[in-house]
Short mmCIF file of C-alpha atoms and ligand atoms in Angstrom, two decimals:
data_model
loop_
_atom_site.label_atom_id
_atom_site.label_comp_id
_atom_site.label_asym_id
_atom_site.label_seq_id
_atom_site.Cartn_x
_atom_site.Cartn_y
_atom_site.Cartn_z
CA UNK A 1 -11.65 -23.73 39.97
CA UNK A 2 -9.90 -22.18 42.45
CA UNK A 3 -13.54 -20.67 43.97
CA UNK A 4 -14.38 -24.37 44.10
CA UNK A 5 -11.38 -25.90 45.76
CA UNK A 6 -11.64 -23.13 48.23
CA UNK A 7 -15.12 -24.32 48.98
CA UNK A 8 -14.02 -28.01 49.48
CA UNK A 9 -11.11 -26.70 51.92
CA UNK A 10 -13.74 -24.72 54.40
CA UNK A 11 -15.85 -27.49 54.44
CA UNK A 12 -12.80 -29.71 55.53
CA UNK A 13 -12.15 -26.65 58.78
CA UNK A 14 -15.86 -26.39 58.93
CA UNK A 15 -15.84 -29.88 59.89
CA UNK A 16 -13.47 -29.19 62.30
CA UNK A 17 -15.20 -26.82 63.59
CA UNK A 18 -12.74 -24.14 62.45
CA UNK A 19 -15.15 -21.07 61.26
CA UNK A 20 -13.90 -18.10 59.67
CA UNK A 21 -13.42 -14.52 60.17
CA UNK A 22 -11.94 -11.76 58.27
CA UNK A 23 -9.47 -10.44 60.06
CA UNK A 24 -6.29 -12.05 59.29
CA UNK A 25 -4.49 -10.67 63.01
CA UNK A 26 -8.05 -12.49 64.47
CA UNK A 27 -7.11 -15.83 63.01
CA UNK A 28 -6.09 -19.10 64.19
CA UNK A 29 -5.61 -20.43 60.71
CA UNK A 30 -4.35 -18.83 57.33
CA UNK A 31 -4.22 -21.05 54.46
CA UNK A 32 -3.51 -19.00 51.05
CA UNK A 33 -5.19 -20.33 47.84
CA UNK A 34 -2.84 -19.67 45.09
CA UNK A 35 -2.71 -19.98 41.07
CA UNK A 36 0.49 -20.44 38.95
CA UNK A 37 -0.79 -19.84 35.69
CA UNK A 38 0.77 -16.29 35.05
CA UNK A 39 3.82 -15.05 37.07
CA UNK A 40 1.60 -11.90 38.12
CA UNK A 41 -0.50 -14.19 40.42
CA UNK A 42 2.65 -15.49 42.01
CA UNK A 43 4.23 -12.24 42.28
CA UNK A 44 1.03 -11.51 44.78
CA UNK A 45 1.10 -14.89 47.03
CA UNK A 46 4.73 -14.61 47.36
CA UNK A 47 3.73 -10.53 48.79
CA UNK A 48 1.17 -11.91 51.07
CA UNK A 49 3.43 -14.49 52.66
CA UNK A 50 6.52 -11.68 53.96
CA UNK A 51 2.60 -10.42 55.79
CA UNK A 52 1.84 -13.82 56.97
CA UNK A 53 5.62 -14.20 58.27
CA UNK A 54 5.04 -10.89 60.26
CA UNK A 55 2.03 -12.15 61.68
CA UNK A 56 3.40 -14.95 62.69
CA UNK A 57 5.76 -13.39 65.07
CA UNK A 58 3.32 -12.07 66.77
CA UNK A 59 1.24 -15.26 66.93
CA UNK A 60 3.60 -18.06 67.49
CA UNK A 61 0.32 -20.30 67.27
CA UNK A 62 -0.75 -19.23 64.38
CA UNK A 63 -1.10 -22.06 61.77
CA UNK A 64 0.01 -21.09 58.10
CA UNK A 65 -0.72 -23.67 54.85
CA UNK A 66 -0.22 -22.58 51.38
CA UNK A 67 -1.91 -24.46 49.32
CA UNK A 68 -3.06 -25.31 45.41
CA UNK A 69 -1.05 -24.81 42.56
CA UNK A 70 2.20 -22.77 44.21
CA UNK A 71 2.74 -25.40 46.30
CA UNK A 72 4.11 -27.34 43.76
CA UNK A 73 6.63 -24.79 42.63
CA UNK A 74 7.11 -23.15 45.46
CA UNK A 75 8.03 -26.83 47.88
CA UNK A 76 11.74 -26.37 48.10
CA UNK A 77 11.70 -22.63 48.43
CA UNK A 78 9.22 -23.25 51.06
CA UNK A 79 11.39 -25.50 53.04
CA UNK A 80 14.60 -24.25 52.94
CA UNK A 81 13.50 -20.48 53.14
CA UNK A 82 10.03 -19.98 54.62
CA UNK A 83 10.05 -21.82 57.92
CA UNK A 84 6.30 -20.04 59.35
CA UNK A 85 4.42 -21.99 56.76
CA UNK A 86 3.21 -25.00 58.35
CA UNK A 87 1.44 -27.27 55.31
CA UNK A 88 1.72 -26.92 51.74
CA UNK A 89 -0.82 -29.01 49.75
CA UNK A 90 -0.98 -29.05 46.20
CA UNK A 91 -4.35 -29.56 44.32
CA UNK A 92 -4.70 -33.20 45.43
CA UNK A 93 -3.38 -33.12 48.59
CA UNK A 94 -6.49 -31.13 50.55
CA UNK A 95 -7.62 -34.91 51.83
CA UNK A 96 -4.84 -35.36 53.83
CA UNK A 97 -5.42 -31.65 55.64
CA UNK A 98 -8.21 -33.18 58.19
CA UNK A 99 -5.49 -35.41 59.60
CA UNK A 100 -3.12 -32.75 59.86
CA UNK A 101 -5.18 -30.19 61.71
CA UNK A 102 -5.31 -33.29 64.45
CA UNK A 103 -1.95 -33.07 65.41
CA UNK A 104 -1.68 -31.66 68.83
CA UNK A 105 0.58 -28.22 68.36
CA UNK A 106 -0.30 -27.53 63.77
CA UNK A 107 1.42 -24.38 64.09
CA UNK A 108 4.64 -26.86 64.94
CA UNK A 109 4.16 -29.04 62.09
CA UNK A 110 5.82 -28.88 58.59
CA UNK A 111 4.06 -31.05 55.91
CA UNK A 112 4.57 -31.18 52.70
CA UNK A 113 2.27 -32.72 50.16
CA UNK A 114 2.56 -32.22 46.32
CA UNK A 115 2.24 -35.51 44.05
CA UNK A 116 -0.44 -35.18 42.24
CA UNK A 117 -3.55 -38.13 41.37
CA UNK A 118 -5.05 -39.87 38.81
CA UNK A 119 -7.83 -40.04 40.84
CA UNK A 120 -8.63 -37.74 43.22
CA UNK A 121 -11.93 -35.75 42.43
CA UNK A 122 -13.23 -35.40 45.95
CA UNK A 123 -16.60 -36.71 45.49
CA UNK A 124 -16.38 -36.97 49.26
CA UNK A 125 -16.31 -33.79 50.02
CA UNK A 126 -19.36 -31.42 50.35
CA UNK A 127 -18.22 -27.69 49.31
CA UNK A 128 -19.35 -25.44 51.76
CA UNK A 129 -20.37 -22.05 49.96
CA UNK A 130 -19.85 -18.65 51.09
CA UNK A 131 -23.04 -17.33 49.59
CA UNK A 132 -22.97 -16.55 45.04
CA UNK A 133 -25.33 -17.16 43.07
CA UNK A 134 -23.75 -19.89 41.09
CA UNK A 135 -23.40 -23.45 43.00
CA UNK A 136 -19.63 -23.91 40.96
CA UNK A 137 -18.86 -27.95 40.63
CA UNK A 138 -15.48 -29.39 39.46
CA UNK A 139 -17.00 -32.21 36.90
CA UNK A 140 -13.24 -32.95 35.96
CA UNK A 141 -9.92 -32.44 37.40
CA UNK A 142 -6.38 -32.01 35.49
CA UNK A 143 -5.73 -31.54 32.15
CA UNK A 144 -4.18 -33.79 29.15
CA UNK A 145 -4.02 -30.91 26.27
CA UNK A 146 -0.31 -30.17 26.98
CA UNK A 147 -0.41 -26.65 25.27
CA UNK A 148 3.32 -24.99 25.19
CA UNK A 149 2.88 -21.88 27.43
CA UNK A 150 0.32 -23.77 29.94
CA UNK A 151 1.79 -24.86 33.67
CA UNK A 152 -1.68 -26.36 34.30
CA UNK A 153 -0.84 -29.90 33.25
CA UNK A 154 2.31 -29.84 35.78
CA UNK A 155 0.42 -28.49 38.79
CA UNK A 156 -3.23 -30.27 38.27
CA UNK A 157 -1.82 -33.15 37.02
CA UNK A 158 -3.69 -35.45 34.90
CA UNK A 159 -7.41 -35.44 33.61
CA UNK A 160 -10.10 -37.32 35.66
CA UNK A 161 -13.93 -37.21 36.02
CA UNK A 162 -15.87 -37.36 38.55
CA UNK A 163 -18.90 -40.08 38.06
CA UNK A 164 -22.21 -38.67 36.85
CA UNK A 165 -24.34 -39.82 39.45
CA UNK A 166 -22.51 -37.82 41.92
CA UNK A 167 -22.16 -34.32 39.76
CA UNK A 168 -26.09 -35.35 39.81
CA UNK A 169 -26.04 -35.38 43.94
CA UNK A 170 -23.72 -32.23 44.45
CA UNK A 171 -26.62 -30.35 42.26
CA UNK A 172 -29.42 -31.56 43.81
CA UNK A 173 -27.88 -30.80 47.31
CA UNK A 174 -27.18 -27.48 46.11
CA UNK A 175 -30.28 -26.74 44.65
CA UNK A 176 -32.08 -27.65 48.05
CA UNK A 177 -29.88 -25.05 49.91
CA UNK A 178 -31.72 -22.67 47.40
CA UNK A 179 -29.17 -22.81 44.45
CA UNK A 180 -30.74 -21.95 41.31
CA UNK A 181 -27.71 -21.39 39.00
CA UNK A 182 -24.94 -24.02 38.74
CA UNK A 183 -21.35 -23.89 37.13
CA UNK A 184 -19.45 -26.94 35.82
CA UNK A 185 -16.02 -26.07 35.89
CA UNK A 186 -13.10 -28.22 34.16
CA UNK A 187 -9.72 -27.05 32.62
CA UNK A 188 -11.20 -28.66 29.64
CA UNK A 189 -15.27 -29.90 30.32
CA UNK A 190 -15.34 -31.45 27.05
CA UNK A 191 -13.02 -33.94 28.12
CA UNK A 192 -15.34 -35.32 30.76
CA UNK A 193 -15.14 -38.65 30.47
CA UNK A 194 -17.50 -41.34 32.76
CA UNK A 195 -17.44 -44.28 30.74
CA UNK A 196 -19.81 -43.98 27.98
CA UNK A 197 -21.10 -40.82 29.18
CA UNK A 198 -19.60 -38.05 27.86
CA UNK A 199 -19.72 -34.23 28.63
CA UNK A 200 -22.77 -33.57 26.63
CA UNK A 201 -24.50 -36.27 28.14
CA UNK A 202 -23.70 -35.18 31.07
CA UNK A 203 -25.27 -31.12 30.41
CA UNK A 204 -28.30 -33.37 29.88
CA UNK A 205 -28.73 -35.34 32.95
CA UNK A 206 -27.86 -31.87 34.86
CA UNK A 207 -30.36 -29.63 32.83
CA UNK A 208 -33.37 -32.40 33.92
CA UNK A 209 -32.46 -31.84 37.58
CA UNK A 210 -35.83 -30.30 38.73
CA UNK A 211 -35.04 -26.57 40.02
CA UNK A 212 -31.85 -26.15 38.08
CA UNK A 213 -32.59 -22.80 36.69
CA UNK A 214 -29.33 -21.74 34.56
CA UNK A 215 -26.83 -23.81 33.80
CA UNK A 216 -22.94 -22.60 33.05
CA UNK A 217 -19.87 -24.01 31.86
CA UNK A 218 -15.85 -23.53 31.43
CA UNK A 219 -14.31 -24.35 29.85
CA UNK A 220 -14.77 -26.11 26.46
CA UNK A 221 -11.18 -26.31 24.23
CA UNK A 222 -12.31 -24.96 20.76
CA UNK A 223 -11.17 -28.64 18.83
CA UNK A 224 -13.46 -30.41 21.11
CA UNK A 225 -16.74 -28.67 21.17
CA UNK A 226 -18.88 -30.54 19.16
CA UNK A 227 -22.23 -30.62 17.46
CA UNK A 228 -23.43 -32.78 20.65
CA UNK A 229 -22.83 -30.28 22.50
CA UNK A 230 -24.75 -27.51 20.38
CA UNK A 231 -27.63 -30.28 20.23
CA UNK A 232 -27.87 -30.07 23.96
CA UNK A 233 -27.61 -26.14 24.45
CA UNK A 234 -30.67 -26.41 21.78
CA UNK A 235 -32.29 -28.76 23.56
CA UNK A 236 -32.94 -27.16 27.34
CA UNK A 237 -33.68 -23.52 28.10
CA UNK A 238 -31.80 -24.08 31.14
CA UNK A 239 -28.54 -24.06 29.24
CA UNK A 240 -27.35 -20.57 29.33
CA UNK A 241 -26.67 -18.92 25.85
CA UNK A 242 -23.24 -18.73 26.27
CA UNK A 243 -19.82 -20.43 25.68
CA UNK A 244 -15.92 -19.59 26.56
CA UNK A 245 -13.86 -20.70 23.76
CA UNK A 246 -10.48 -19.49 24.60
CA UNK A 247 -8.43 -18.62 21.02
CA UNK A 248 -4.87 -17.99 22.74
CA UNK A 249 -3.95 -16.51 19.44
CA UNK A 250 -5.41 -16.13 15.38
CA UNK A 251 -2.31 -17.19 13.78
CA UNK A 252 -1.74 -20.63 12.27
CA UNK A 253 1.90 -20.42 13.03
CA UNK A 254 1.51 -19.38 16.64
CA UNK A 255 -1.69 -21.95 17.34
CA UNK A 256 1.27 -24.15 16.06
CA UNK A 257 4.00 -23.44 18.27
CA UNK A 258 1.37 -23.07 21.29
CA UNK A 259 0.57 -27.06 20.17
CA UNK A 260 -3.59 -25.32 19.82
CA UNK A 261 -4.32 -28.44 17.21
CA UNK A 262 -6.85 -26.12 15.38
CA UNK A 263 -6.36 -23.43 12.61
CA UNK A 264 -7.14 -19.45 12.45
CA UNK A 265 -10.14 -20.48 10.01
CA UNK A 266 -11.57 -23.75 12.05
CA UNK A 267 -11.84 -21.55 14.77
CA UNK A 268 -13.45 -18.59 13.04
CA UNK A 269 -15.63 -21.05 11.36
CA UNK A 270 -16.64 -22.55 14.50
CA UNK A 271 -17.39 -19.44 16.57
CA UNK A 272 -19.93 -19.07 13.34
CA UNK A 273 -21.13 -22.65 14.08
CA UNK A 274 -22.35 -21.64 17.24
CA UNK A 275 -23.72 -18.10 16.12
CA UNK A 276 -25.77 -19.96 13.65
CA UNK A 277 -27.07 -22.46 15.24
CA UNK A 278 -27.79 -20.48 18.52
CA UNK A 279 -28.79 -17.18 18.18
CA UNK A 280 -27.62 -14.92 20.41
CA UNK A 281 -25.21 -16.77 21.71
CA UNK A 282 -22.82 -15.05 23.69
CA UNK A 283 -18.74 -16.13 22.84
CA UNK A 284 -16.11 -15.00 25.24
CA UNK A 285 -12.07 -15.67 24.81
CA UNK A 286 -9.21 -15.78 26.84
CA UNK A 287 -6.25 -14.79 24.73
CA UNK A 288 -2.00 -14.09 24.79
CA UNK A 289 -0.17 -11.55 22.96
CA UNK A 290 3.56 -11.60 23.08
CA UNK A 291 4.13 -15.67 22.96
CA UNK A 292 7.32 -16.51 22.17
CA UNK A 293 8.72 -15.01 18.81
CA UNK A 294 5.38 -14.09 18.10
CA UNK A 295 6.12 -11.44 14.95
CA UNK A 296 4.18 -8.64 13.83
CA UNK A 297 2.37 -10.29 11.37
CA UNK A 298 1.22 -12.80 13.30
CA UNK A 299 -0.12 -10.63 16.18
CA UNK A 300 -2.36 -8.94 13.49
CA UNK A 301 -3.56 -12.16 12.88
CA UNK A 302 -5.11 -12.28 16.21
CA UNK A 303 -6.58 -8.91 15.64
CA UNK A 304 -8.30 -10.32 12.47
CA UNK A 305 -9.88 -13.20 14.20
CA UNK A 306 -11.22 -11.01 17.12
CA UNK A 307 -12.38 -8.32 14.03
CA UNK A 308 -14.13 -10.95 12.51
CA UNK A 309 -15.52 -13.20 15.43
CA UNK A 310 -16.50 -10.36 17.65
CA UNK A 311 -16.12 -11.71 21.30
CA UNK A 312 -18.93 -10.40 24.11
CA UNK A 313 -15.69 -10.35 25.86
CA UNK A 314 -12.32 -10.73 26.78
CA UNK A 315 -9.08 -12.39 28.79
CA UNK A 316 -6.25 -11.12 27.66
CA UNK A 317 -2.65 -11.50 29.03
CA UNK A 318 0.70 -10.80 28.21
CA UNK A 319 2.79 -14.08 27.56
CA UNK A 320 4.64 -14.87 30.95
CA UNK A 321 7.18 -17.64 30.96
CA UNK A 322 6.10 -20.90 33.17
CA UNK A 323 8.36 -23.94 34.71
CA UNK A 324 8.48 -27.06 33.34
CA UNK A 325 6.11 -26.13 29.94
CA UNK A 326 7.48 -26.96 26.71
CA UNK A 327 8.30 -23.19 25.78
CA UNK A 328 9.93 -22.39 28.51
CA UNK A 329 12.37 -25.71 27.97
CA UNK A 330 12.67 -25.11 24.11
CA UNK A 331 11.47 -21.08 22.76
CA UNK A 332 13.09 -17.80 23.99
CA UNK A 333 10.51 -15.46 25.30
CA UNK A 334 12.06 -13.19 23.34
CA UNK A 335 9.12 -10.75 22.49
CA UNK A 336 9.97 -7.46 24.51
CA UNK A 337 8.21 -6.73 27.53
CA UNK A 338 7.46 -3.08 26.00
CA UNK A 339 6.39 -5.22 23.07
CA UNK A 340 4.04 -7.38 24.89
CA UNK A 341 2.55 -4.28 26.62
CA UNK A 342 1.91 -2.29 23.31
CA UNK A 343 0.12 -5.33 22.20
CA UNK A 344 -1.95 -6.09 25.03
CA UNK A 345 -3.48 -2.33 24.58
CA UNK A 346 -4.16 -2.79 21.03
CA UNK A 347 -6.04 -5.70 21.29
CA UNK A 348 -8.21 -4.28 24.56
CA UNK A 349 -9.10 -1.36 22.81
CA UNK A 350 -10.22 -3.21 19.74
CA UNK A 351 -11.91 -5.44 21.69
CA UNK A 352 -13.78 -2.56 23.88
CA UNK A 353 -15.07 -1.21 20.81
CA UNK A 354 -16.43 -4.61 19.94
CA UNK A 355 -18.26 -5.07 23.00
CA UNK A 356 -19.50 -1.65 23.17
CA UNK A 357 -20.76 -2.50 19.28
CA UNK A 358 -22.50 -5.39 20.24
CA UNK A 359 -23.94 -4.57 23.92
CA UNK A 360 -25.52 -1.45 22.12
CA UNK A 361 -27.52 -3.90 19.88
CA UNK A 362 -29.22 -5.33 23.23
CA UNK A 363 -30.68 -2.06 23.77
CA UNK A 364 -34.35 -1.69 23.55
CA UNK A 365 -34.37 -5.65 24.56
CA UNK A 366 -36.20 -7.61 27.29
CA UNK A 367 -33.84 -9.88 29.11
CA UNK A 368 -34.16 -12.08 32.12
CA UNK A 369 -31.65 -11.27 35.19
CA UNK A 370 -30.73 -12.92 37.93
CA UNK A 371 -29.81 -10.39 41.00
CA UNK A 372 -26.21 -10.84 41.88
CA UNK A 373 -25.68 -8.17 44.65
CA UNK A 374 -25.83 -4.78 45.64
CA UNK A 375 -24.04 -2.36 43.17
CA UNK A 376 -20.77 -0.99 44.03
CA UNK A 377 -21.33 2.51 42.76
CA UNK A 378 -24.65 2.34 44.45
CA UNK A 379 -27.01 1.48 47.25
CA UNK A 380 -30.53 1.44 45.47
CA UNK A 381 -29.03 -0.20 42.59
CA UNK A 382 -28.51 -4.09 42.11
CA UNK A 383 -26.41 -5.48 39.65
CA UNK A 384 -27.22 -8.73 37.68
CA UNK A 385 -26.68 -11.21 34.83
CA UNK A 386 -28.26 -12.15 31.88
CA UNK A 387 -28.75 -15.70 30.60
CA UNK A 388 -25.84 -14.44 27.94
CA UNK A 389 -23.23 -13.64 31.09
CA UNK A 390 -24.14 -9.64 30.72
CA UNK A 391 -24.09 -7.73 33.64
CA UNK A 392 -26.86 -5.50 34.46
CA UNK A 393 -26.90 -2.75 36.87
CA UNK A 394 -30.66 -2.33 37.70
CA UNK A 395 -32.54 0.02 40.42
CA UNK A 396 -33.48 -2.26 43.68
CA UNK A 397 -37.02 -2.72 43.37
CA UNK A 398 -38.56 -5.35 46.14
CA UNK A 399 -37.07 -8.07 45.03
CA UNK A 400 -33.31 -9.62 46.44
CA UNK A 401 -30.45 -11.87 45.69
CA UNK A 402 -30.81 -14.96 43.51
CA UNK A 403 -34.38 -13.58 42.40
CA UNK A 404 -34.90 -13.54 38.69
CA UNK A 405 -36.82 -10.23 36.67
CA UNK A 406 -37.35 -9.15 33.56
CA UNK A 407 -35.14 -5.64 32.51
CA UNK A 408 -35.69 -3.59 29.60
CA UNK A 409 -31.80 -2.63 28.82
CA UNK A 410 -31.63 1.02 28.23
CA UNK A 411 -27.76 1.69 28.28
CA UNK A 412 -24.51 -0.57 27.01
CA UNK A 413 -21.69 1.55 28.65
CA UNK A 414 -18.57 -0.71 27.62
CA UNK A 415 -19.25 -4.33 29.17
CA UNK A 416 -22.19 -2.94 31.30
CA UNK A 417 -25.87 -2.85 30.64
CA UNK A 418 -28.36 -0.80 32.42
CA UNK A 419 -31.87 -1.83 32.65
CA UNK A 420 -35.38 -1.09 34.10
CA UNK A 421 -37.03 -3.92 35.66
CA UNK A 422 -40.24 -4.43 33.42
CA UNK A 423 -43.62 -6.27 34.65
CA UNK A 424 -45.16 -8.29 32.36
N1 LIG B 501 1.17 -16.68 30.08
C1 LIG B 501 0.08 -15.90 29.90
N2 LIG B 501 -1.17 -16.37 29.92
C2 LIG B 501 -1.35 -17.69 30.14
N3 LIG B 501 -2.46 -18.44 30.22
C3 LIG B 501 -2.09 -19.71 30.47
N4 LIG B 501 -0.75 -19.80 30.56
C4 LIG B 501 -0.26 -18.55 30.35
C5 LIG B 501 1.04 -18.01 30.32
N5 LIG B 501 2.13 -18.77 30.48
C6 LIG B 501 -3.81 -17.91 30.01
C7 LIG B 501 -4.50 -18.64 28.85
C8 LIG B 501 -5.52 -19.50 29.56
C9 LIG B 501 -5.84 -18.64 30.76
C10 LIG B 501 -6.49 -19.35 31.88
O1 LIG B 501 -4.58 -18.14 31.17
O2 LIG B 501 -5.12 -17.68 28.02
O3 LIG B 501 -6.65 -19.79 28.76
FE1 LIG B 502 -3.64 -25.21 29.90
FE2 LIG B 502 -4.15 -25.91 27.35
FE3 LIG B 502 -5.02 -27.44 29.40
FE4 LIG B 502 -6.16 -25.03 28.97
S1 LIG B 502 -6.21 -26.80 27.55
S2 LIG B 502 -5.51 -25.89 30.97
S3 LIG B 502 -4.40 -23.83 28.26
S4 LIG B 502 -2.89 -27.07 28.84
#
């Protein structure tokens, strides 16, 4: 989401004919992107603006904005204590930045904008992409679910879709810059809500856009992904064979206290659902260890459900304690950090040896692949994805970004397939 909103800010400096460059001493304009959902990423933007402050002496001119989620936490520290940053927009505030860049000396100005929208989905603005294969669109904005340990709610306000017709546009325009893959993006897609159409509806308008190759999504909450929405997967080959349902944690007791509204065994029983009725789907996770008072027992509870669902793969994060959620105004995070850490490693080994188990069972397969880039361990090799979000590191063979091929897999090496590009 963050990708996206990115996208919609450089199109607002494009139009201003503000281009970019990558050298932060070359620039005339810094604005930071930054997440809140863990304490680590906020840890890192806080890092990066003692840099920016430097720079800034050197470049009285220099125009600074922090922007996105931090800005809402971060408003008051920024005005009392960081007097170099120039805007701070939260998540719907990036309209108002075109105005601001007008202003005759920017690098004088102090603006701050953080309430947040029922409304804002900037269907005005045209994302300008910085190359990917994926054309990512925000279909929804904010998020209602309220879960305990979740900031999101506070600092994207609440949910709100944008209309149908122009998700439809954004796609269409994207797939006539050459865009072959799209990405719907939402804190919670299956809340997407434009009057009686609904998200599923929705995946089926998109997959009938001519040219629209693969089709992603993220994320779906687990209590709202329905049958319509396995209909519709069924329905078009364009609908890649894979879904994120993010567990948080396998313990009744702990879905509980993380206000999850589902059960260890409704979501085991629906990860089946979909490996039933889609085969080879591909199910990835994001989960928490070390919530608060989360006890032995119940930790092993997670470990059952990822033993028993087997993910394709992984997030998984230590608990970290965020302003204004319910846990951090009512439950200690009282689980030790040591704790938390021993945890963490437990469950990524297990679930290493789970995607090693079932990446192996791809060998010997055909699979299409879509050419990402150029591999980082080496020159003559590509690395691409499969329909089922695999990567595949492949050797360069005529063909180049964004082109699709068939590969014969002949290696799963943890969450990495290697393939030879097969003519058929
Ligand atoms: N601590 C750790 N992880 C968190 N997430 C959300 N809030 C927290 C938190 N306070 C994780 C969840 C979510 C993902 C985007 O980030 O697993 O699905
Ligand atoms: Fe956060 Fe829960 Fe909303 Fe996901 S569904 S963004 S975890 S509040």
């Amino acid at each position: 989401m963050n990708v996206y909103d990115s996208e919609l800010v450089a199109r607002i400096l494009d139009n201003k004919d503000i281009s970019p460059t990558d050298s932060a001493e070359a620039a005339d304009y810094i604005f930071i992107n930054t997440c809140s959902v863990r304490d680590k990423a906020e840890l890192k933007v806080l890092n990066r603006l003692k840099h920016l402050e430097a720079l800034k002496k050197k470049n009285t001119s220099l125009v600074i904005g922090v922007i996105g989620c931090m800005a809402q936490n971060l408003k008051e520290e920024i005005l009392e204590n960081k007097p170099f940053v120039n805007f701070v927009l939260g998540p719907d505030s990036y309209g108002k930045l075109s105005a601001l860049l007008d202003a005759e000396k920017p690098w004088e100005v102090k603006e701050v904008h953080t309430d947040l929208s029922k409304y804002e989905t900037y269907d005005y603005i045209y994302p300008l992409r910085n190359g990917g294969n994926s054309a990512m669109i925000a279909i929804m904005r904010g998020c209602d679910k309220m879960c305990t340990f979740c900031i999101v709610p506070f600092t994207r306000g609440r949910e709100r879709s944008k209309s149908a017709e122009s998700v439809v546009n954004e796609i269409k325009q994207a797939v006539a810059e050459g865009f072959r893959e799209v990405t719907l993006l939402g804190q919670n897609v299956n809340s997407y809500d434009d009057g009686d159409l609904k998200f599923p509806d929705l995946m089926e308008r998109v997959a009938q856009i001519k040219g629209v190759k693969r089709i992603r999504f993220t994320s779906p909450h687990p209590q709202d992904a329905s049958d319509e929405l396995i209909e519709v997967m069924l329905k078009y080959d364009n609908i890649c064979n894979h879904i994120h349902l993010p567990l948080q944690s396998g313990s009744d007791s702990m879905l509980e206290r993380m206000n999850r509204n589902y059960t260890k065994e409704e979501f085991i029983s629906l990860a089946e659902k979909f490996k039933k009725r889609i085969p080879g789907i591909a199910i990835s996770t994001d989960i928490i260890v070390g919530f608060c008072g989360e006890t032995e027992e119940e930790f092993s509870d997670t470990l059952d459900v990822v033993r028993r669902v087997k993910f394709d793969s992984a997030f998984m994060f230590k608990y970290s304690e965020r302003p204004h959620t319910a846990a951090f105004k009512r439950m200690p995070d009282d689980v030790p950090e040591e704790l938390k850490g021993e945890r963490l490693t437990r469950l990524i080994e297990l679930q290493k040896i789970n995607a090693l188990e079932i990446n192996k069972k791809l060998v010997g397969k055909t699979l299409e692949v879509q050419i990402e880039k150029i591999s980082k361990k080496s020159d003559d090799h590509y690395i691409g994805r499969t329909d089922s979000n695999k990567l595949v590191v492949l050797p360069k063979n005529g063909k180049v970004p964004g082109d699709f091929l068939k590969a014969l897999i002949t290696e799963a090496a943890g969450i990495t397939l290697f393939g030879e590009p097969v003519s058929l």
